[in-house]
Structure formats: structure tokens, C-alpha cells
């Protein structure tokens, strides 16, 4: 366990991530206030996925881990996107 490398992330990077998370939060709120129908939910989910990606890569340090974890994360993300597309297509055509 002690052979794990420590990665020092500059404070500026964390502040940029904070700014991006705040912008995505305000955009997800704003998109729900605009009457876009089912696209409002899809947009809010898109911003939620972007925020989740930033949190996982920077605050959970996945960016500095073995690339196999990134591959697993990509497979999970792809599966999630397929499930969301299938759910929305079923909902919209009923």
C-alpha cells in the first residue's frame, strides 16, 4: 500500500473544477426552467453526467490511476447511455 504515488494537484485546478461544477449546476437548473419537453430532462442528465465525470476524475483521482479503471468507467458510462436512450425512446413513443 505504501508504494502508491502521490499526485499533487494545484489549487488552481481544483478552483477551475469548482467553477465548472457551479456552471454545470446552474445550466442544469436553467435548462429545466425552459420549456423544452423531454429534452429538458435529457439536458439535465447530460450536465449531471459531466459533473459526475469531473468529480470522478479529479476528486476521486481516477485521472492518476491505472488506465484499466478508466476503461471500466467508460464501459459503465456507455451502458448508462444506452439504458437512458432506450428508456427515453420507449417513453417518447408510447
Short mmCIF file of N, CA and C in Angstrom, two decimals:
data_model
loop_
_atom_site.label_atom_id
_atom_site.label_comp_id
_atom_site.label_asym_id
_atom_site.label_seq_id
_atom_site.Cartn_x
_atom_site.Cartn_y
_atom_site.Cartn_z
N UNK A 1 0.80 -1.20 0.00
CA UNK A 1 0.00 0.00 0.00
C UNK A 1 0.85 1.26 0.00
N UNK A 2 2.08 1.19 0.50
CA UNK A 2 2.91 2.37 0.58
C UNK A 2 3.60 2.71 -0.74
N UNK A 3 3.53 1.84 -1.73
CA UNK A 3 4.20 2.14 -2.99
C UNK A 3 3.32 2.93 -3.95
N UNK A 4 2.22 3.47 -3.46
CA UNK A 4 1.32 4.27 -4.28
C UNK A 4 1.89 5.68 -4.41
N UNK A 5 1.93 6.19 -5.64
CA UNK A 5 2.47 7.53 -5.87
C UNK A 5 1.45 8.59 -5.49
N UNK A 6 1.93 9.65 -4.86
CA UNK A 6 1.08 10.79 -4.55
C UNK A 6 1.16 11.78 -5.69
N UNK A 7 0.02 12.28 -6.10
CA UNK A 7 -0.04 13.27 -7.17
C UNK A 7 -0.53 14.57 -6.57
N UNK A 8 0.26 15.59 -6.72
CA UNK A 8 -0.11 16.89 -6.19
C UNK A 8 -0.83 17.66 -7.29
N UNK A 9 -2.06 17.98 -7.02
CA UNK A 9 -2.88 18.74 -7.97
C UNK A 9 -2.88 20.19 -7.50
N UNK A 10 -2.56 21.12 -8.38
CA UNK A 10 -2.52 22.53 -7.97
C UNK A 10 -3.90 23.03 -7.54
N UNK A 11 -3.91 24.00 -6.65
CA UNK A 11 -5.15 24.59 -6.17
C UNK A 11 -5.94 25.21 -7.32
N UNK A 12 -5.24 25.76 -8.30
CA UNK A 12 -5.90 26.37 -9.46
C UNK A 12 -6.77 25.35 -10.19
N UNK A 13 -6.30 24.12 -10.28
CA UNK A 13 -7.08 23.07 -10.95
C UNK A 13 -8.37 22.80 -10.18
N UNK A 14 -8.27 22.71 -8.86
CA UNK A 14 -9.46 22.48 -8.05
C UNK A 14 -10.44 23.65 -8.16
N UNK A 15 -9.93 24.86 -8.22
CA UNK A 15 -10.82 26.01 -8.37
C UNK A 15 -11.49 26.03 -9.74
N UNK A 16 -10.77 25.61 -10.78
CA UNK A 16 -11.39 25.51 -12.11
C UNK A 16 -12.48 24.44 -12.13
N UNK A 17 -12.22 23.32 -11.46
CA UNK A 17 -13.23 22.26 -11.38
C UNK A 17 -14.45 22.76 -10.60
N UNK A 18 -14.21 23.50 -9.52
CA UNK A 18 -15.32 24.08 -8.76
C UNK A 18 -16.15 25.00 -9.64
N UNK A 19 -15.48 25.86 -10.41
CA UNK A 19 -16.19 26.75 -11.31
C UNK A 19 -17.00 26.00 -12.35
N UNK A 20 -16.41 24.95 -12.91
CA UNK A 20 -17.13 24.15 -13.91
C UNK A 20 -18.33 23.46 -13.29
N UNK A 21 -18.18 22.94 -12.07
CA UNK A 21 -19.30 22.29 -11.40
C UNK A 21 -20.43 23.28 -11.12
N UNK A 22 -20.07 24.49 -10.71
CA UNK A 22 -21.10 25.50 -10.47
C UNK A 22 -21.80 25.90 -11.77
N UNK A 23 -21.04 26.06 -12.84
CA UNK A 23 -21.64 26.41 -14.14
C UNK A 23 -22.58 25.31 -14.60
N UNK A 24 -22.14 24.05 -14.51
CA UNK A 24 -23.00 22.94 -14.92
C UNK A 24 -24.25 22.85 -14.05
N UNK A 25 -24.11 23.15 -12.76
CA UNK A 25 -25.28 23.14 -11.87
C UNK A 25 -26.29 24.20 -12.29
N UNK A 26 -25.80 25.42 -12.53
CA UNK A 26 -26.71 26.49 -12.94
C UNK A 26 -27.32 26.21 -14.32
N UNK A 27 -26.55 25.61 -15.22
CA UNK A 27 -27.10 25.27 -16.53
C UNK A 27 -28.16 24.18 -16.43
N UNK A 28 -27.94 23.21 -15.54
CA UNK A 28 -28.95 22.15 -15.40
C UNK A 28 -30.23 22.71 -14.78
N UNK A 29 -30.11 23.69 -13.91
CA UNK A 29 -31.31 24.34 -13.36
C UNK A 29 -31.98 25.18 -14.44
N UNK A 30 -31.20 25.92 -15.20
CA UNK A 30 -31.75 26.79 -16.24
C UNK A 30 -32.45 26.00 -17.34
N UNK A 31 -31.90 24.85 -17.70
CA UNK A 31 -32.50 24.07 -18.78
C UNK A 31 -33.85 23.49 -18.36
N UNK A 32 -34.04 23.27 -17.08
CA UNK A 32 -35.35 22.77 -16.63
C UNK A 32 -36.38 23.89 -16.57
N UNK A 33 -35.93 25.13 -16.46
CA UNK A 33 -36.86 26.25 -16.43
C UNK A 33 -37.37 26.61 -17.82
N UNK A 34 -36.61 26.25 -18.85
CA UNK A 34 -37.03 26.48 -20.23
C UNK A 34 -37.90 25.31 -20.66
N UNK A 35 -39.00 25.61 -21.34
CA UNK A 35 -39.93 24.56 -21.75
C UNK A 35 -39.40 23.85 -23.00
N UNK A 36 -38.63 22.78 -22.78
CA UNK A 36 -38.09 22.00 -23.89
C UNK A 36 -38.69 20.60 -23.97
N UNK A 37 -39.65 20.32 -23.13
CA UNK A 37 -40.26 18.99 -23.13
C UNK A 37 -39.29 17.95 -22.62
N UNK A 38 -39.23 16.80 -23.30
CA UNK A 38 -38.33 15.73 -22.85
C UNK A 38 -36.84 16.08 -22.98
N UNK A 39 -36.54 17.08 -23.82
CA UNK A 39 -35.13 17.47 -23.95
C UNK A 39 -34.60 18.13 -22.69
N UNK A 40 -35.49 18.71 -21.87
CA UNK A 40 -35.04 19.31 -20.62
C UNK A 40 -34.46 18.26 -19.69
N UNK A 41 -35.12 17.12 -19.62
CA UNK A 41 -34.62 16.03 -18.78
C UNK A 41 -33.32 15.48 -19.35
N UNK A 42 -33.26 15.33 -20.66
CA UNK A 42 -32.04 14.83 -21.30
C UNK A 42 -30.88 15.80 -21.07
N UNK A 43 -31.15 17.08 -21.16
CA UNK A 43 -30.10 18.07 -20.91
C UNK A 43 -29.63 18.06 -19.47
N UNK A 44 -30.58 17.94 -18.54
CA UNK A 44 -30.21 17.87 -17.12
C UNK A 44 -29.37 16.62 -16.85
N UNK A 45 -29.73 15.51 -17.48
CA UNK A 45 -28.94 14.28 -17.32
C UNK A 45 -27.55 14.44 -17.93
N UNK A 46 -27.45 15.14 -19.05
CA UNK A 46 -26.15 15.37 -19.67
C UNK A 46 -25.25 16.17 -18.73
N UNK A 47 -25.79 17.24 -18.16
CA UNK A 47 -24.98 18.04 -17.23
C UNK A 47 -24.63 17.25 -15.98
N UNK A 48 -25.53 16.39 -15.52
CA UNK A 48 -25.23 15.54 -14.37
C UNK A 48 -24.09 14.57 -14.69
N UNK A 49 -24.09 14.02 -15.91
CA UNK A 49 -23.00 13.12 -16.30
C UNK A 49 -21.68 13.87 -16.40
N UNK A 50 -21.70 15.09 -16.91
CA UNK A 50 -20.48 15.88 -16.98
C UNK A 50 -19.93 16.19 -15.59
N UNK A 51 -20.83 16.55 -14.67
CA UNK A 51 -20.39 16.82 -13.30
C UNK A 51 -19.84 15.57 -12.64
N UNK A 52 -20.48 14.44 -12.87
CA UNK A 52 -20.00 13.18 -12.31
C UNK A 52 -18.63 12.83 -12.85
N UNK A 53 -18.43 13.06 -14.14
CA UNK A 53 -17.13 12.77 -14.75
C UNK A 53 -16.02 13.62 -14.12
N UNK A 54 -16.30 14.91 -13.94
CA UNK A 54 -15.30 15.77 -13.30
C UNK A 54 -14.98 15.32 -11.88
N UNK A 55 -16.00 14.97 -11.13
CA UNK A 55 -15.79 14.54 -9.74
C UNK A 55 -14.99 13.25 -9.70
N UNK A 56 -15.34 12.30 -10.54
CA UNK A 56 -14.64 11.01 -10.53
C UNK A 56 -13.19 11.18 -10.95
N UNK A 57 -12.93 11.95 -11.99
CA UNK A 57 -11.57 12.08 -12.48
C UNK A 57 -10.67 12.89 -11.55
N UNK A 58 -11.19 13.96 -10.96
CA UNK A 58 -10.31 14.83 -10.18
C UNK A 58 -10.40 14.59 -8.68
N UNK A 59 -11.59 14.51 -8.11
CA UNK A 59 -11.69 14.37 -6.66
C UNK A 59 -11.49 12.94 -6.20
N UNK A 60 -11.80 11.97 -7.05
CA UNK A 60 -11.54 10.57 -6.71
C UNK A 60 -10.23 10.09 -7.34
N UNK A 61 -9.51 10.98 -8.00
CA UNK A 61 -8.18 10.75 -8.54
C UNK A 61 -8.11 9.61 -9.56
N UNK A 62 -9.18 9.38 -10.29
CA UNK A 62 -9.16 8.35 -11.34
C UNK A 62 -8.21 8.75 -12.47
N UNK A 63 -7.99 10.03 -12.62
CA UNK A 63 -7.09 10.52 -13.66
C UNK A 63 -5.68 9.97 -13.49
N UNK A 64 -5.29 9.71 -12.25
CA UNK A 64 -3.92 9.27 -11.97
C UNK A 64 -3.82 7.77 -11.73
N UNK A 65 -4.91 7.05 -11.83
CA UNK A 65 -4.89 5.61 -11.57
C UNK A 65 -4.56 4.83 -12.84
N UNK A 66 -4.56 3.52 -12.68
CA UNK A 66 -4.32 2.61 -13.79
C UNK A 66 -5.38 2.84 -14.87
N UNK A 67 -4.98 2.77 -16.13
CA UNK A 67 -5.91 3.03 -17.24
C UNK A 67 -7.03 1.99 -17.32
N UNK A 68 -6.85 0.84 -16.70
CA UNK A 68 -7.90 -0.18 -16.71
C UNK A 68 -9.15 0.34 -16.00
N UNK A 69 -8.96 1.14 -14.94
CA UNK A 69 -10.11 1.73 -14.25
C UNK A 69 -10.87 2.68 -15.17
N UNK A 70 -10.15 3.42 -15.99
CA UNK A 70 -10.80 4.32 -16.94
C UNK A 70 -11.59 3.53 -17.98
N UNK A 71 -11.05 2.39 -18.39
CA UNK A 71 -11.78 1.54 -19.35
C UNK A 71 -13.06 1.01 -18.72
N UNK A 72 -12.96 0.55 -17.46
CA UNK A 72 -14.17 0.08 -16.77
C UNK A 72 -15.19 1.21 -16.63
N UNK A 73 -14.71 2.40 -16.29
CA UNK A 73 -15.60 3.55 -16.18
C UNK A 73 -16.26 3.89 -17.51
N UNK A 74 -15.50 3.77 -18.60
CA UNK A 74 -16.07 4.02 -19.92
C UNK A 74 -17.14 3.02 -20.29
N UNK A 75 -16.91 1.76 -19.93
CA UNK A 75 -17.92 0.72 -20.21
C UNK A 75 -19.19 1.00 -19.41
N UNK A 76 -19.03 1.39 -18.16
CA UNK A 76 -20.19 1.71 -17.33
C UNK A 76 -20.93 2.92 -17.91
N UNK A 77 -20.18 3.94 -18.32
CA UNK A 77 -20.80 5.13 -18.90
C UNK A 77 -21.53 4.80 -20.19
N UNK A 78 -20.93 3.99 -21.03
CA UNK A 78 -21.57 3.59 -22.28
C UNK A 78 -22.85 2.80 -22.01
N UNK A 79 -22.81 1.90 -21.05
CA UNK A 79 -24.00 1.13 -20.67
C UNK A 79 -25.09 2.06 -20.16
N UNK A 80 -24.71 3.04 -19.35
CA UNK A 80 -25.67 4.01 -18.82
C UNK A 80 -26.32 4.79 -19.95
N UNK A 81 -25.53 5.22 -20.91
CA UNK A 81 -26.06 5.99 -22.05
C UNK A 81 -27.04 5.15 -22.86
N UNK A 82 -26.71 3.89 -23.09
CA UNK A 82 -27.61 3.00 -23.84
C UNK A 82 -28.93 2.82 -23.09
N UNK A 83 -28.86 2.63 -21.78
CA UNK A 83 -30.09 2.45 -20.99
C UNK A 83 -30.93 3.72 -21.03
N UNK A 84 -30.30 4.88 -20.92
CA UNK A 84 -31.05 6.14 -20.97
C UNK A 84 -31.70 6.33 -22.34
N UNK A 85 -30.97 6.03 -23.41
CA UNK A 85 -31.54 6.16 -24.76
C UNK A 85 -32.72 5.22 -24.94
N UNK A 86 -32.59 3.99 -24.50
CA UNK A 86 -33.69 3.04 -24.61
C UNK A 86 -34.89 3.48 -23.78
N UNK A 87 -34.64 4.00 -22.59
CA UNK A 87 -35.73 4.45 -21.73
C UNK A 87 -36.46 5.63 -22.36
N UNK A 88 -35.71 6.61 -22.86
CA UNK A 88 -36.35 7.77 -23.47
C UNK A 88 -37.08 7.41 -24.76
N UNK A 89 -36.52 6.52 -25.55
CA UNK A 89 -37.21 6.14 -26.78
C UNK A 89 -38.50 5.40 -26.47
N UNK A 90 -38.51 4.58 -25.44
CA UNK A 90 -39.73 3.89 -25.04
C UNK A 90 -40.75 4.89 -24.50
N UNK A 91 -40.30 5.85 -23.73
CA UNK A 91 -41.19 6.85 -23.15
C UNK A 91 -41.79 7.76 -24.22
N UNK A 92 -40.99 8.17 -25.19
CA UNK A 92 -41.46 9.12 -26.19
C UNK A 92 -42.41 8.50 -27.21
N UNK A 93 -42.32 7.20 -27.44
CA UNK A 93 -43.15 6.57 -28.46
C UNK A 93 -44.34 5.81 -27.88
N UNK A 94 -44.69 6.08 -26.65
CA UNK A 94 -45.89 5.45 -26.08
C UNK A 94 -47.03 6.41 -26.06
#
